Amino acid sequence: MMKRLCLLGVLVVANAAMAGCDPEPTMEERGAQVYAEYCALCHGDNGEGYAADRANAISNQAFLAVADDSLIGNAIVWGRPGTSMSAWGETRGGPLSASQVEDLLGYIRSWQTVGTVDLGAVQVGEGGATRGLAAYEAHCRSCHGKLGQGDPFTSISNPVFLATASDEFLKYVIAQGREGTRMAGYQDVLTNQSLDDLVALLRAVQEPVDDTPVEPPSTDLGDPILNPTGDEPKFDSDGLYVKLADLKVAYEDKAKMVIVDARASSDYSVSHIKGAVSVPFYDVQDFLAQLPRDTWIVAYCACPHAASEAVANVLLSEGYDKVKVLDEGYDAWVAAELPVSTGPKP
């Protein structure tokens, strides 16, 4: 019977091919397409990470073994607010439907080749945040920044991360580290009590997740030109990048230009350079008819320039010759306290 069923399956596929019908793509195939379009730019073609700054390795086996589907799925939908990891779910103003998120999760999970860690075996006792702070300052701050904000490495106090990571997950990762990364394990360095204290510290600094609905920006850019009657900015004609200081001068001089936010639509709606328009890196072709060819276009993102470079390269390949990329990225603009707007409109 098994041989007959297998043969029937072969015949069905063969007949479909002869009839000119391609088999329906599998979840993994659909997920691979979603990944290539939205994720590979930062996380690498195979999830190896760091194609863009701070985009971690999501195909890391130690990560996949301990991260459950809820943690990964929520990271896709909600992103990591305050970091360059965008919210991709439609419910958060991103481009991905629930079914696309499910397909993407399935594709990421297909990379896992090791067994899943049983976190039920991890025992977390009562910890003390004050004691945890002392351990954190001694062992964690140099990588994860003040109270886990993430400088220079991953933010471990991010509200979405802490809302979806269990105490057992946190303790296990602190104790065992993450093989293949610079995250060392502290099981042989700290006492079991100190591990519990660090978990207690993270819970003490945990903030509520902002679940305010996010409206995506319109795909109709209207008139995208800032200061249509202004003079052209005095950008150096050589090279792709423009420094923050030079863009600041052009902006404050009310120069005629288009500022393009290359990040995901969800990021734009949270905050963006005042007057910028949303042209996500994954949809550039859809906006070409709305972008002028005789006006300087400056693209920016927060990677600091992986997504903005992608937008610029498409424009250049389409014959645009007045294209720049903000070298330092959006976070530097914010840090300089230059004008920003919130919401889906410029």
Coordinates of C-alpha atoms in Angstrom, one line a residue:
M1 CA 0.0 0.0 0.0
M2 CA 2.8 2.4 0.9
K3 CA 4.5 1.8 -2.5
R4 CA 1.2 2.4 -4.3
L5 CA 0.6 5.6 -2.5
C6 CA 4.0 6.9 -3.3
L7 CA 3.6 5.9 -6.9
L8 CA 0.2 7.8 -7.0
G9 CA 1.9 10.8 -5.6
V10 CA 4.5 10.7 -8.3
L11 CA 1.8 10.3 -11.0
V12 CA -0.2 13.2 -9.6
V13 CA 2.9 15.5 -9.7
A14 CA 3.8 14.3 -13.2
N15 CA 0.3 14.7 -14.5
A16 CA 0.2 18.3 -13.0
A17 CA 3.4 19.1 -14.7
M18 CA 2.2 17.8 -18.1
A19 CA -1.0 19.8 -17.7
G20 CA 1.1 22.9 -17.2
C21 CA 0.2 23.3 -13.5
D22 CA 3.0 23.7 -11.0
P23 CA 2.5 22.1 -7.6
E24 CA 1.5 24.5 -4.8
P25 CA 4.6 25.8 -3.0
T26 CA 5.2 24.4 0.4
M27 CA 5.3 26.4 3.6
E28 CA 9.1 26.3 3.6
E29 CA 9.2 27.5 0.0
R30 CA 6.8 30.4 0.7
G31 CA 8.8 31.2 3.8
A32 CA 12.0 31.2 1.9
Q33 CA 10.5 33.8 -0.5
V34 CA 9.4 36.0 2.3
Y35 CA 12.8 35.7 4.0
A36 CA 14.7 36.6 0.8
E37 CA 12.5 39.7 0.2
Y38 CA 12.4 41.2 3.7
C39 CA 15.0 39.6 6.0
A40 CA 18.1 38.6 4.1
L41 CA 19.3 42.2 3.6
C42 CA 20.1 42.4 7.3
H43 CA 20.3 38.8 8.6
G44 CA 22.2 37.3 5.6
D45 CA 21.0 34.8 2.9
N46 CA 21.0 31.9 5.3
G47 CA 20.4 33.6 8.6
E48 CA 24.1 33.8 9.4
G49 CA 23.6 37.4 10.7
Y50 CA 25.4 40.7 10.5
A51 CA 24.8 41.5 6.9
A52 CA 23.8 44.7 8.6
D53 CA 25.1 46.0 11.9
R54 CA 23.6 44.2 14.9
A55 CA 21.4 41.9 12.9
N56 CA 22.0 38.7 14.9
A57 CA 22.4 35.2 13.5
I58 CA 19.0 33.7 13.5
S59 CA 20.2 30.4 12.1
N60 CA 22.5 29.9 15.1
Q61 CA 21.8 26.4 16.3
A62 CA 22.1 27.3 20.0
F63 CA 19.4 30.0 19.5
L64 CA 17.0 27.8 17.5
A65 CA 17.4 25.1 20.2
V66 CA 16.2 27.3 23.0
A67 CA 13.9 29.8 21.3
D68 CA 10.3 28.6 21.0
D69 CA 8.0 29.6 18.1
S70 CA 6.2 32.2 20.2
L71 CA 9.5 34.1 20.9
I72 CA 10.6 34.0 17.3
G73 CA 7.1 34.7 15.9
N74 CA 6.5 37.7 18.2
A75 CA 10.0 39.1 17.3
I76 CA 8.9 39.0 13.6
V77 CA 5.5 40.6 14.2
W78 CA 6.5 43.2 16.9
G79 CA 10.2 43.7 16.1
R80 CA 12.4 45.1 18.8
P81 CA 11.2 48.7 19.4
G82 CA 14.0 51.1 19.8
T83 CA 16.4 49.0 17.7
S84 CA 16.9 48.6 13.9
M85 CA 14.8 45.3 14.1
S86 CA 11.5 46.4 12.5
A87 CA 8.0 45.2 13.3
W88 CA 7.0 43.2 10.2
G89 CA 3.5 42.2 11.1
E90 CA 0.5 43.9 9.5
T91 CA -1.0 44.4 13.0
R92 CA 2.0 46.6 13.8
G93 CA 2.1 48.6 10.5
G94 CA 4.4 46.2 8.7
P95 CA 3.9 44.4 5.4
L96 CA 3.5 40.8 6.5
S97 CA 0.2 39.0 6.9
A98 CA -0.3 36.4 9.7
S99 CA 0.0 33.6 7.1
Q100 CA 3.3 35.1 5.8
V101 CA 4.6 35.3 9.4
E102 CA 3.7 31.7 9.9
D103 CA 5.5 30.7 6.6
L104 CA 8.5 32.7 7.6
L105 CA 8.6 31.1 11.0
G106 CA 8.4 27.7 9.4
Y107 CA 11.3 28.5 7.1
I108 CA 13.5 29.7 10.0
R109 CA 12.6 26.6 12.0
S110 CA 13.7 24.4 9.0
W111 CA 17.3 25.5 9.7
Q112 CA 17.3 23.8 13.1
T113 CA 19.4 20.6 13.0
V114 CA 19.9 20.1 16.8
G115 CA 17.4 18.9 19.4
T116 CA 15.2 21.4 21.3
V117 CA 16.3 22.3 24.8
D118 CA 13.8 21.3 27.5
L119 CA 13.5 24.5 29.4
G120 CA 11.1 22.7 31.8
A121 CA 14.2 21.3 33.4
V122 CA 15.6 24.7 34.3
Q123 CA 14.8 25.7 37.8
V124 CA 14.6 29.4 38.6
G125 CA 14.5 30.4 42.2
E126 CA 13.8 33.7 44.0
G127 CA 16.4 36.3 43.0
G128 CA 17.3 39.7 44.2
A129 CA 17.5 42.6 41.7
T130 CA 20.0 44.5 43.8
R131 CA 22.4 41.6 43.9
G132 CA 21.7 41.1 40.2
L133 CA 22.8 44.6 39.5
A134 CA 26.2 44.0 41.0
A135 CA 26.7 40.8 38.9
Y136 CA 25.4 42.7 35.8
E137 CA 27.9 45.5 36.2
A138 CA 30.8 43.0 36.6
H139 CA 30.0 40.6 33.8
C140 CA 27.3 42.0 31.4
R141 CA 27.4 45.8 31.1
S142 CA 30.5 45.9 28.8
C143 CA 28.5 44.1 26.1
H144 CA 24.9 44.8 26.8
G145 CA 25.1 48.4 28.0
K146 CA 23.6 50.1 30.9
L147 CA 20.7 48.0 32.2
G148 CA 20.6 45.9 29.1
Q149 CA 19.9 48.7 26.5
G150 CA 22.2 47.0 24.1
D151 CA 25.5 48.7 23.4
P152 CA 27.4 47.4 21.6
F153 CA 25.5 44.1 21.5
T154 CA 21.9 42.9 21.8
S155 CA 19.4 44.7 23.9
I156 CA 18.3 42.3 26.6
S157 CA 15.9 44.8 28.4
N158 CA 13.8 45.3 25.3
P159 CA 10.1 45.2 26.3
V160 CA 9.0 42.8 23.5
F161 CA 11.9 40.5 24.2
L162 CA 11.3 40.3 27.9
A163 CA 7.5 40.0 27.4
T164 CA 8.1 36.8 25.3
A165 CA 11.2 35.3 27.0
S166 CA 10.5 33.1 30.0
D167 CA 12.5 33.2 33.1
E168 CA 13.8 29.7 32.2
F169 CA 15.0 31.0 28.8
L170 CA 16.8 33.9 30.4
K171 CA 18.5 31.8 33.0
Y172 CA 19.5 29.1 30.5
V173 CA 21.1 31.6 28.1
I174 CA 23.0 33.4 30.8
A175 CA 24.3 30.1 32.2
Q176 CA 25.1 28.4 28.9
G177 CA 25.9 31.3 26.6
R178 CA 25.3 31.0 22.9
E179 CA 27.8 28.9 21.0
G180 CA 29.1 30.5 17.8
T181 CA 28.7 34.1 19.2
R182 CA 30.6 36.2 21.7
M183 CA 27.9 35.4 24.4
A184 CA 29.9 33.4 26.9
G185 CA 28.2 31.0 29.4
Y186 CA 28.4 32.0 33.1
Q187 CA 27.4 28.7 34.7
D188 CA 31.0 28.1 35.9
V189 CA 31.6 31.7 36.8
L190 CA 28.5 32.7 38.7
T191 CA 26.6 30.8 41.5
N192 CA 23.1 29.5 40.8
Q193 CA 21.9 32.3 43.1
S194 CA 23.6 34.9 41.0
L195 CA 22.0 33.6 37.9
D196 CA 18.6 33.9 39.6
D197 CA 19.6 37.4 40.7
L198 CA 20.3 38.4 37.1
V199 CA 16.9 37.1 36.0
A200 CA 15.3 39.1 38.8
L201 CA 17.2 42.3 37.6
L202 CA 15.9 41.9 34.1
R203 CA 12.3 41.5 35.4
A204 CA 12.8 44.6 37.6
V205 CA 13.8 46.8 34.6
Q206 CA 11.1 45.3 32.3
E207 CA 8.7 47.9 30.9
P208 CA 5.3 47.4 29.4
V209 CA 5.0 46.8 25.7
D210 CA 3.5 49.7 23.8
D211 CA 0.6 48.2 22.0
T212 CA -0.7 51.4 20.5
P213 CA -2.1 50.6 17.0
V214 CA 0.3 51.5 14.2
E215 CA -1.2 52.9 11.0
P216 CA 1.1 52.3 8.0
P217 CA 2.0 55.3 5.7
S218 CA 0.1 55.8 2.4
T219 CA 1.7 54.5 -0.7
D220 CA 0.7 57.7 -2.4
L221 CA 3.6 60.1 -1.8
G222 CA 1.8 63.2 -2.9
D223 CA 4.4 65.8 -3.6
P224 CA 7.6 64.2 -2.1
I225 CA 9.8 67.3 -2.7
L226 CA 10.8 69.3 0.4
N227 CA 11.0 73.0 -0.3
P228 CA 10.1 72.9 -4.0
T229 CA 11.2 76.5 -4.6
G230 CA 14.4 76.2 -2.6
D231 CA 18.0 76.0 -4.0
E232 CA 19.7 72.7 -4.7
P233 CA 21.7 71.3 -1.7
K234 CA 25.4 71.7 -2.0
F235 CA 26.2 68.1 -1.8
D236 CA 29.6 66.7 -2.9
S237 CA 29.0 65.2 -6.3
D238 CA 31.5 62.3 -5.6
G239 CA 30.6 59.3 -3.6
L240 CA 27.3 57.8 -2.4
Y241 CA 27.3 59.0 1.2
V242 CA 26.3 62.4 2.7
K243 CA 27.4 63.2 6.2
L244 CA 24.9 64.1 8.8
A245 CA 26.4 67.6 9.2
D246 CA 26.0 68.3 5.5
L247 CA 22.4 67.0 5.4
K248 CA 21.6 69.1 8.5
V249 CA 22.9 72.3 6.7
A250 CA 20.8 71.5 3.6
Y251 CA 17.8 70.7 5.7
E252 CA 18.1 73.9 7.8
D253 CA 18.8 76.0 4.6
K254 CA 15.5 74.6 3.2
A255 CA 17.2 73.1 0.2
K256 CA 15.1 71.5 -2.5
M257 CA 15.4 67.7 -2.1
V258 CA 13.5 64.5 -1.4
I259 CA 14.3 62.6 1.8
V260 CA 13.4 58.9 1.6
D261 CA 12.9 56.7 4.6
A262 CA 14.1 53.2 3.5
R263 CA 13.0 51.3 6.6
A264 CA 10.0 49.2 7.0
S265 CA 6.7 51.0 6.9
S266 CA 6.2 50.3 10.6
D267 CA 9.4 52.2 11.5
Y268 CA 8.3 55.2 9.5
S269 CA 5.0 55.4 11.4
V270 CA 6.7 55.3 14.7
S271 CA 9.0 58.2 13.9
H272 CA 10.9 59.6 10.9
I273 CA 12.7 62.7 9.7
K274 CA 10.2 65.4 9.4
G275 CA 9.2 65.8 5.8
A276 CA 10.6 62.5 4.7
V277 CA 8.5 60.0 2.7
S278 CA 8.3 56.3 3.2
V279 CA 9.9 54.2 0.4
P280 CA 10.7 50.8 2.0
F281 CA 13.7 49.0 0.5
Y282 CA 11.5 46.0 -0.4
D283 CA 9.1 48.1 -2.5
V284 CA 11.3 50.6 -4.3
Q285 CA 10.1 49.7 -7.8
D286 CA 6.5 50.5 -6.8
F287 CA 7.5 54.1 -6.1
L288 CA 9.7 55.0 -9.1
A289 CA 6.9 56.8 -10.9
Q290 CA 6.4 59.1 -7.9
L291 CA 10.1 60.1 -7.4
P292 CA 11.5 63.0 -9.4
R293 CA 14.7 62.4 -11.5
D294 CA 15.8 66.1 -11.5
T295 CA 15.9 66.5 -7.7
W296 CA 18.4 65.3 -5.1
I297 CA 17.1 62.2 -3.2
V298 CA 18.6 61.3 0.1
A299 CA 17.8 57.9 1.5
Y300 CA 18.3 56.9 5.2
C301 CA 17.7 53.9 7.5
A302 CA 18.9 52.8 10.9
C303 CA 21.3 50.0 10.0
P304 CA 23.0 52.5 9.6
H305 CA 22.8 52.2 5.8
A306 CA 22.0 48.7 4.6
A307 CA 18.4 49.4 3.6
S308 CA 19.1 53.0 2.4
E309 CA 22.0 51.6 0.2
A310 CA 19.5 49.1 -1.3
V311 CA 17.1 51.9 -2.2
A312 CA 19.9 54.0 -3.6
N313 CA 21.3 51.2 -5.7
V314 CA 17.8 50.6 -7.3
L315 CA 17.5 54.3 -8.0
L316 CA 21.0 54.4 -9.6
S317 CA 20.3 51.3 -11.7
E318 CA 17.1 53.0 -12.9
G319 CA 19.0 56.0 -14.2
Y320 CA 18.6 58.4 -11.2
D321 CA 21.9 60.3 -10.8
K322 CA 21.1 62.6 -7.9
V323 CA 21.1 60.1 -5.1
K324 CA 22.7 60.1 -1.7
V325 CA 22.7 58.0 1.5
L326 CA 22.8 59.4 5.0
D327 CA 26.0 57.9 6.2
E328 CA 25.4 57.8 10.0
G329 CA 21.8 56.8 9.8
Y330 CA 18.5 57.8 11.4
D331 CA 19.6 57.2 15.0
A332 CA 22.3 59.8 14.6
W333 CA 19.7 62.3 13.3
V334 CA 17.6 61.6 16.4
A335 CA 20.6 61.8 18.8
A336 CA 21.4 65.2 17.2
E337 CA 17.9 66.4 18.2
L338 CA 17.0 67.3 14.6
P339 CA 13.3 67.5 13.6
V340 CA 11.3 64.3 13.6
S341 CA 7.6 63.4 13.1
T342 CA 5.5 60.6 14.3
G343 CA 2.6 58.9 12.6
P344 CA 2.0 57.8 9.0
K345 CA 2.3 61.3 7.4
P346 CA 5.4 63.3 6.5

